[in-house]
């Protein structure tokens, strides 16, 4: 087994981890939304929990996918085409992350005192659902 195939397996595992994070976030969001409704907190609270947890999971999954793309680009032949491709992928995913963060927070990031990562948004959603 050569080094290129080892890197390929590593990238595949990281991509699967990113997909698993998003799927687990979907399941967790649904469960926490149902828990919120069952506690009598109302549908609006359940929707808020669903949006926050799902948005956080998507943000975290996107960050994992970017890491996989970075590893793939670094370990493959460093061509201009690969670098441009990575740049476009990072730009698209950054825009997605930015818009999801705005959707979760309801405000522009520079209006917040402290920016949060996908993991912290996910943890915040879990904490609020446990109350």
PDB file of C-alpha atoms in Angstrom:
ATOM      1  CA  UNK A   1       0.000   0.000   0.000  1.00  0.00           C
ATOM      2  CA  UNK A   2       1.555   3.302  -1.072  1.00  0.00           C
ATOM      3  CA  UNK A   3       1.329   6.656   0.703  1.00  0.00           C
ATOM      4  CA  UNK A   4      -1.205   8.093  -1.762  1.00  0.00           C
ATOM      5  CA  UNK A   5      -3.702   5.324  -1.014  1.00  0.00           C
ATOM      6  CA  UNK A   6      -3.193   5.817   2.747  1.00  0.00           C
ATOM      7  CA  UNK A   7      -4.023   9.515   2.334  1.00  0.00           C
ATOM      8  CA  UNK A   8      -7.042   8.589   0.245  1.00  0.00           C
ATOM      9  CA  UNK A   9      -8.342   6.332   3.015  1.00  0.00           C
ATOM     10  CA  UNK A  10      -7.732   9.059   5.618  1.00  0.00           C
ATOM     11  CA  UNK A  11      -9.652  11.613   3.540  1.00  0.00           C
ATOM     12  CA  UNK A  12     -12.513   9.154   3.017  1.00  0.00           C
ATOM     13  CA  UNK A  13     -12.720   8.485   6.769  1.00  0.00           C
ATOM     14  CA  UNK A  14     -12.790  12.222   7.504  1.00  0.00           C
ATOM     15  CA  UNK A  15     -15.521  12.767   4.893  1.00  0.00           C
ATOM     16  CA  UNK A  16     -17.553   9.935   6.430  1.00  0.00           C
ATOM     17  CA  UNK A  17     -17.071  11.551   9.827  1.00  0.00           C
ATOM     18  CA  UNK A  18     -18.411  14.849   8.436  1.00  0.00           C
ATOM     19  CA  UNK A  19     -21.475  13.084   7.039  1.00  0.00           C
ATOM     20  CA  UNK A  20     -21.952  11.246  10.336  1.00  0.00           C
ATOM     21  CA  UNK A  21     -21.833  14.546  12.232  1.00  0.00           C
ATOM     22  CA  UNK A  22     -24.598  15.968  10.057  1.00  0.00           C
ATOM     23  CA  UNK A  23     -26.776  12.833  10.275  1.00  0.00           C
ATOM     24  CA  UNK A  24     -26.267  12.618  14.054  1.00  0.00           C
ATOM     25  CA  UNK A  25     -27.172  16.313  14.263  1.00  0.00           C
ATOM     26  CA  UNK A  26     -30.422  15.677  12.403  1.00  0.00           C
ATOM     27  CA  UNK A  27     -31.331  12.846  14.762  1.00  0.00           C
ATOM     28  CA  UNK A  28     -30.306  14.874  17.816  1.00  0.00           C
ATOM     29  CA  UNK A  29     -32.284  17.911  16.622  1.00  0.00           C
ATOM     30  CA  UNK A  30     -35.434  15.823  16.161  1.00  0.00           C
ATOM     31  CA  UNK A  31     -35.057  14.135  19.553  1.00  0.00           C
ATOM     32  CA  UNK A  32     -34.409  17.419  21.360  1.00  0.00           C
ATOM     33  CA  UNK A  33     -37.305  19.075  19.542  1.00  0.00           C
ATOM     34  CA  UNK A  34     -39.621  16.290  20.671  1.00  0.00           C
ATOM     35  CA  UNK A  35     -38.278  16.553  24.230  1.00  0.00           C
ATOM     36  CA  UNK A  36     -38.947  20.289  24.174  1.00  0.00           C
ATOM     37  CA  UNK A  37     -42.546  19.748  23.046  1.00  0.00           C
ATOM     38  CA  UNK A  38     -43.085  16.961  25.581  1.00  0.00           C
ATOM     39  CA  UNK A  39     -41.976  19.309  28.372  1.00  0.00           C
ATOM     40  CA  UNK A  40     -44.758  21.680  27.369  1.00  0.00           C
ATOM     41  CA  UNK A  41     -42.456  24.459  26.182  1.00  0.00           C
ATOM     42  CA  UNK A  42     -44.431  24.958  22.993  1.00  0.00           C
ATOM     43  CA  UNK A  43     -43.867  24.600  19.295  1.00  0.00           C
ATOM     44  CA  UNK A  44     -41.875  27.820  18.913  1.00  0.00           C
ATOM     45  CA  UNK A  45     -39.328  26.646  21.489  1.00  0.00           C
ATOM     46  CA  UNK A  46     -39.117  23.271  19.739  1.00  0.00           C
ATOM     47  CA  UNK A  47     -38.522  24.931  16.356  1.00  0.00           C
ATOM     48  CA  UNK A  48     -35.823  27.136  17.906  1.00  0.00           C
ATOM     49  CA  UNK A  49     -34.092  24.044  19.344  1.00  0.00           C
ATOM     50  CA  UNK A  50     -34.421  22.221  16.004  1.00  0.00           C
ATOM     51  CA  UNK A  51     -32.928  25.146  14.063  1.00  0.00           C
ATOM     52  CA  UNK A  52     -30.068  25.732  16.490  1.00  0.00           C
ATOM     53  CA  UNK A  53     -29.017  22.105  16.841  1.00  0.00           C
ATOM     54  CA  UNK A  54     -29.408  21.292  13.152  1.00  0.00           C
ATOM     55  CA  UNK A  55     -27.628  24.488  12.104  1.00  0.00           C
ATOM     56  CA  UNK A  56     -24.771  23.752  14.503  1.00  0.00           C
ATOM     57  CA  UNK A  57     -24.443  20.198  13.206  1.00  0.00           C
ATOM     58  CA  UNK A  58     -24.334  21.418   9.611  1.00  0.00           C
ATOM     59  CA  UNK A  59     -21.694  24.017  10.505  1.00  0.00           C
ATOM     60  CA  UNK A  60     -19.575  21.411  12.273  1.00  0.00           C
ATOM     61  CA  UNK A  61     -19.988  18.965   9.375  1.00  0.00           C
ATOM     62  CA  UNK A  62     -18.912  21.658   6.890  1.00  0.00           C
ATOM     63  CA  UNK A  63     -15.795  22.338   8.946  1.00  0.00           C
ATOM     64  CA  UNK A  64     -14.924  18.632   8.859  1.00  0.00           C
ATOM     65  CA  UNK A  65     -15.475  18.526   5.074  1.00  0.00           C
ATOM     66  CA  UNK A  66     -13.155  21.515   4.600  1.00  0.00           C
ATOM     67  CA  UNK A  67     -10.489  19.682   6.622  1.00  0.00           C
ATOM     68  CA  UNK A  68     -10.849  16.651   4.335  1.00  0.00           C
ATOM     69  CA  UNK A  69     -10.549  18.864   1.251  1.00  0.00           C
ATOM     70  CA  UNK A  70      -7.434  20.517   2.647  1.00  0.00           C
ATOM     71  CA  UNK A  71      -5.791  17.160   3.300  1.00  0.00           C
ATOM     72  CA  UNK A  72      -6.741  15.911  -0.167  1.00  0.00           C
ATOM     73  CA  UNK A  73      -5.289  18.995  -1.852  1.00  0.00           C
ATOM     74  CA  UNK A  74      -2.074  18.933   0.171  1.00  0.00           C
ATOM     75  CA  UNK A  75      -1.445  15.226  -0.413  1.00  0.00           C
ATOM     76  CA  UNK A  76      -2.209  15.228  -4.151  1.00  0.00           C
ATOM     77  CA  UNK A  77      -0.042  16.752  -6.825  1.00  0.00           C
ATOM     78  CA  UNK A  78       0.016  20.496  -6.129  1.00  0.00           C
ATOM     79  CA  UNK A  79      -1.349  21.742  -9.427  1.00  0.00           C
ATOM     80  CA  UNK A  80      -2.925  25.114 -10.095  1.00  0.00           C
ATOM     81  CA  UNK A  81      -6.178  23.338 -10.928  1.00  0.00           C
ATOM     82  CA  UNK A  82      -6.223  21.580  -7.521  1.00  0.00           C
ATOM     83  CA  UNK A  83      -5.505  24.837  -5.701  1.00  0.00           C
ATOM     84  CA  UNK A  84      -8.224  26.721  -7.575  1.00  0.00           C
ATOM     85  CA  UNK A  85     -10.641  23.871  -6.898  1.00  0.00           C
ATOM     86  CA  UNK A  86      -9.827  23.959  -3.173  1.00  0.00           C
ATOM     87  CA  UNK A  87     -10.200  27.739  -3.124  1.00  0.00           C
ATOM     88  CA  UNK A  88     -13.650  27.548  -4.706  1.00  0.00           C
ATOM     89  CA  UNK A  89     -14.745  24.797  -2.333  1.00  0.00           C
ATOM     90  CA  UNK A  90     -13.579  26.789   0.692  1.00  0.00           C
ATOM     91  CA  UNK A  91     -15.309  29.947  -0.576  1.00  0.00           C
ATOM     92  CA  UNK A  92     -18.602  28.134  -1.196  1.00  0.00           C
ATOM     93  CA  UNK A  93     -18.512  26.399   2.182  1.00  0.00           C
ATOM     94  CA  UNK A  94     -17.558  29.635   3.925  1.00  0.00           C
ATOM     95  CA  UNK A  95     -20.564  31.385   2.379  1.00  0.00           C
ATOM     96  CA  UNK A  96     -22.786  28.477   3.447  1.00  0.00           C
ATOM     97  CA  UNK A  97     -21.395  28.614   6.984  1.00  0.00           C
ATOM     98  CA  UNK A  98     -21.858  32.381   7.078  1.00  0.00           C
ATOM     99  CA  UNK A  99     -25.500  32.216   5.983  1.00  0.00           C
ATOM    100  CA  UNK A 100     -26.293  29.342   8.345  1.00  0.00           C
ATOM    101  CA  UNK A 101     -24.709  31.278  11.227  1.00  0.00           C
ATOM    102  CA  UNK A 102     -26.868  34.308  10.378  1.00  0.00           C
ATOM    103  CA  UNK A 103     -29.944  32.062  10.267  1.00  0.00           C
ATOM    104  CA  UNK A 104     -29.142  30.588  13.679  1.00  0.00           C
ATOM    105  CA  UNK A 105     -28.231  33.864  15.390  1.00  0.00           C
ATOM    106  CA  UNK A 106     -30.713  36.098  13.622  1.00  0.00           C
ATOM    107  CA  UNK A 107     -28.031  38.774  13.249  1.00  0.00           C
ATOM    108  CA  UNK A 108     -24.896  39.511  11.292  1.00  0.00           C
ATOM    109  CA  UNK A 109     -21.766  37.997  12.839  1.00  0.00           C
ATOM    110  CA  UNK A 110     -19.978  41.317  13.283  1.00  0.00           C
ATOM    111  CA  UNK A 111     -22.904  42.517  15.374  1.00  0.00           C
ATOM    112  CA  UNK A 112     -22.324  39.751  17.882  1.00  0.00           C
ATOM    113  CA  UNK A 113     -19.804  40.286  20.639  1.00  0.00           C
ATOM    114  CA  UNK A 114     -18.342  36.819  20.179  1.00  0.00           C
ATOM    115  CA  UNK A 115     -18.450  34.559  17.135  1.00  0.00           C
ATOM    116  CA  UNK A 116     -19.269  30.941  17.772  1.00  0.00           C
ATOM    117  CA  UNK A 117     -18.193  27.821  15.930  1.00  0.00           C
ATOM    118  CA  UNK A 118     -20.489  25.048  14.768  1.00  0.00           C
ATOM    119  CA  UNK A 119     -19.478  22.931  17.761  1.00  0.00           C
ATOM    120  CA  UNK A 120     -20.368  25.655  20.266  1.00  0.00           C
ATOM    121  CA  UNK A 121     -23.731  26.267  18.587  1.00  0.00           C
ATOM    122  CA  UNK A 122     -24.446  22.543  18.748  1.00  0.00           C
ATOM    123  CA  UNK A 123     -23.446  22.387  22.419  1.00  0.00           C
ATOM    124  CA  UNK A 124     -25.582  25.436  23.204  1.00  0.00           C
ATOM    125  CA  UNK A 125     -28.603  23.790  21.566  1.00  0.00           C
ATOM    126  CA  UNK A 126     -28.088  20.623  23.592  1.00  0.00           C
ATOM    127  CA  UNK A 127     -27.708  22.613  26.832  1.00  0.00           C
ATOM    128  CA  UNK A 128     -30.879  24.633  26.203  1.00  0.00           C
ATOM    129  CA  UNK A 129     -32.875  21.473  25.473  1.00  0.00           C
ATOM    130  CA  UNK A 130     -31.738  19.864  28.754  1.00  0.00           C
ATOM    131  CA  UNK A 131     -33.221  22.707  30.815  1.00  0.00           C
TER     132      UNK A 131
END
